[in-house]
Each structure stands twice: as C-alpha cells, then as structure tokens.
Amino acid sequence: MKPDGSNFSSFSVNNNLGGAKSLSNRIVSTLTKESLTDVVIGLESTSIYGDNFVCFLLEDGFLAPFHPKIHVLNPKQVKKFKEAYPDLPKNDSVDAYIIADALRFGRIKNEVYLDDYHYKALQTLTRSRFFAVQNLTKEKQRFMNYLFMKCSSLVQEKVFSNTFDATALSVYEDFSSPDEFAYMDLNDLTAFIQEKGKNHFPDPEGLAKSIQAAARGSYRLPKTVNNSVNQVLSLSISSMKAIEKQIKSLDFVIAEQLAIIPNTLTSINGQASLAKYAGLAWTQSIWIF
C-alpha cells in the first residue's frame, strides 16, 4: 500500500526462505521505483509461524537502507480495525489490506522488540519449561489415580508427607501389591524405609506401621488388573523422573541466559525491601516462574 492509501499490489509468497527473499526483493524494487525512503511491515501474530520471517526481515541487508519498521499485530487488533470496513469479505488478501491500512494510519506504535535475541531465546526456554511443568503435573495426577487403584488408603490417609519422594516411590514400585508390605515383618519394612530414605525419617518404625495400616485397609485388585496397574505406575514413575530431569536442565540454561541480560530486580541493592514496600514479592530464583 502506498502512503496515500492506494493499493499498489496484492500477491502471495511461501512462508520459507525463498518466499521471504522474494518478498524482500519485491519491496525493495517497489520502494526504489516509487522513490520512497521508508517502509512499514505488519503481520498478524500466528504463534511461532511468523518468528522466522520477522528475524529474516530484521537481518535483511537489502531492506536496511529503507529503515524498516516491523509490527506483529494481535489478531484482536486486526479484527477491531476491520469492523470499520463492514462490507469486506474474510480472506488473506483482505486481512493484509486491513493490516497495511492500520499501519498507514499510524495507530500501531509498538514495533517488534527483537534487538537483543537473548530475550527471544529466554522466551523459548521459559515456555518450554512451562510446558514441561504442565506435563509433570498431569503425569502426577494420572499417577495418583492409578495409585489409588493399587492402594487406596495409602492415598486417602496421606501417609507420606511427600507422595513423590524417593522412599514413597520405592514403596509403590518395589511391592507388587498391598499384601506384600501389609503383613511383612515390621523390622524388615522399617529397615527398607531407613535404606530408601537414607535415615532421614525421624520415626521410620512409626511410618512403617502407618504404611501397613493403610495397606490393610485398602481395596484388593484382581491379579490381572493389579499387574497392569503396576506396569502403568512403573512407566509413570519413569516419565516423571525424565520430565524432572528436563526441568533441571532447562533451569540451568535459563540461568545462563538470565546472567547475560541486565536484570533490574536482581541488580539493585535493597531491591527486596523496596519491592515489599511496593507490594511485590518473588523467590530468589525469579526465573522459575
């Protein structure tokens, strides 16, 4: 679209490197032909599918002399602006026209902020961590459902303060049915708890008694069903450990990225007291969120 609002041309390109180069060449050719010095480019946000294109435009040396300004618009912005054109159909060509006209009016001020790609890298990592935590939460919920089938009272009475610590997982996985630890020698079960808990429990014998009481009060499954539940629980434990390992790895690389980026919240002496006065709070490792 020309500065006066007239439609210069409408065309399509593939969303790949060749298509981006073709678009760049066409833009540069048009700007040169029309003796224009600046270009504003807009696109509707489409999750990750526009990121490569935006990076290409920012790095494109052919566009650089024309001071390109790049805007990624929220689809709601495009929809609202389009309401001023009630007779237009819904298709990609019309949407492109609407975006161009919105930019021409100058009502969209904020450009894409990708001057420092570390922010994009941090976004990618933190989103990956977010989804990993979501997956871990879902896996734990699924695990608890099957654990109830195997040993219902152990879940209901919350014998372990942490259902997913190493000792608890060992009890769930190493004993094939509640009967195995419900009636085993108390000293043997206590020794098992001490070994798996690395002597961290203040009263291992009391915990052993609670486990046995919960096992005796639990439902019993038919052998075939019980075996299938054990297999699912074992696989679920493996999945949880794998996801936790992923999160730990992401924590490490996120910390590396944060160390590169100036962070006001962690670089001002006394910032915690100031934040508390302002009604803000965060943990020491703020990036965990």
mmCIF file of C-alpha atoms in Angstrom, residues 40-45 69-82 98-112:
data_model
loop_
_atom_site.group_PDB
_atom_site.id
_atom_site.type_symbol
_atom_site.label_atom_id
_atom_site.label_comp_id
_atom_site.label_asym_id
_atom_site.label_seq_id
_atom_site.Cartn_x
_atom_site.Cartn_y
_atom_site.Cartn_z
ATOM 1 C CA VAL A 40 6.460 -0.279 7.492
ATOM 2 C CA ILE A 41 5.712 -4.002 7.537
ATOM 3 C CA GLY A 42 2.940 -5.628 9.530
ATOM 4 C CA LEU A 43 1.789 -9.190 10.082
ATOM 5 C CA GLU A 44 -0.802 -10.852 12.254
ATOM 6 C CA SER A 45 0.544 -12.896 15.127
ATOM 7 C CA LYS A 69 9.662 -0.846 10.978
ATOM 8 C CA ILE A 70 8.101 -4.220 11.736
ATOM 9 C CA HIS A 71 4.882 -4.733 13.684
ATOM 10 C CA VAL A 72 3.320 -8.023 14.788
ATOM 11 C CA LEU A 73 -0.343 -7.340 15.469
ATOM 12 C CA ASN A 74 -2.620 -9.128 17.867
ATOM 13 C CA PRO A 75 -5.455 -10.738 15.860
ATOM 14 C CA LYS A 76 -7.891 -8.779 18.043
ATOM 15 C CA GLN A 77 -6.359 -5.535 16.773
ATOM 16 C CA VAL A 78 -6.897 -6.603 13.183
ATOM 17 C CA LYS A 79 -10.453 -7.733 13.909
ATOM 18 C CA LYS A 80 -11.361 -4.461 15.617
ATOM 19 C CA PHE A 81 -9.857 -2.348 12.863
ATOM 20 C CA LYS A 82 -11.671 -4.442 10.270
ATOM 21 C CA ILE A 98 -6.545 -4.151 6.677
ATOM 22 C CA ILE A 99 -3.144 -4.565 8.354
ATOM 23 C CA ALA A 100 -1.491 -2.255 5.834
ATOM 24 C CA ASP A 101 -4.195 0.381 6.279
ATOM 25 C CA ALA A 102 -3.935 0.157 10.082
ATOM 26 C CA LEU A 103 -0.200 0.785 9.874
ATOM 27 C CA ARG A 104 -0.717 3.642 7.397
ATOM 28 C CA PHE A 105 -2.949 5.423 9.905
ATOM 29 C CA GLY A 106 -0.104 5.217 12.410
ATOM 30 C CA ARG A 107 -2.303 3.889 15.204
ATOM 31 C CA ILE A 108 0.036 0.954 15.830
ATOM 32 C CA LYS A 109 3.061 2.351 17.621
ATOM 33 C CA ASN A 110 4.990 -0.551 19.102
ATOM 34 C CA GLU A 111 7.492 -2.284 16.873
ATOM 35 C CA VAL A 112 8.712 -5.833 17.307
#
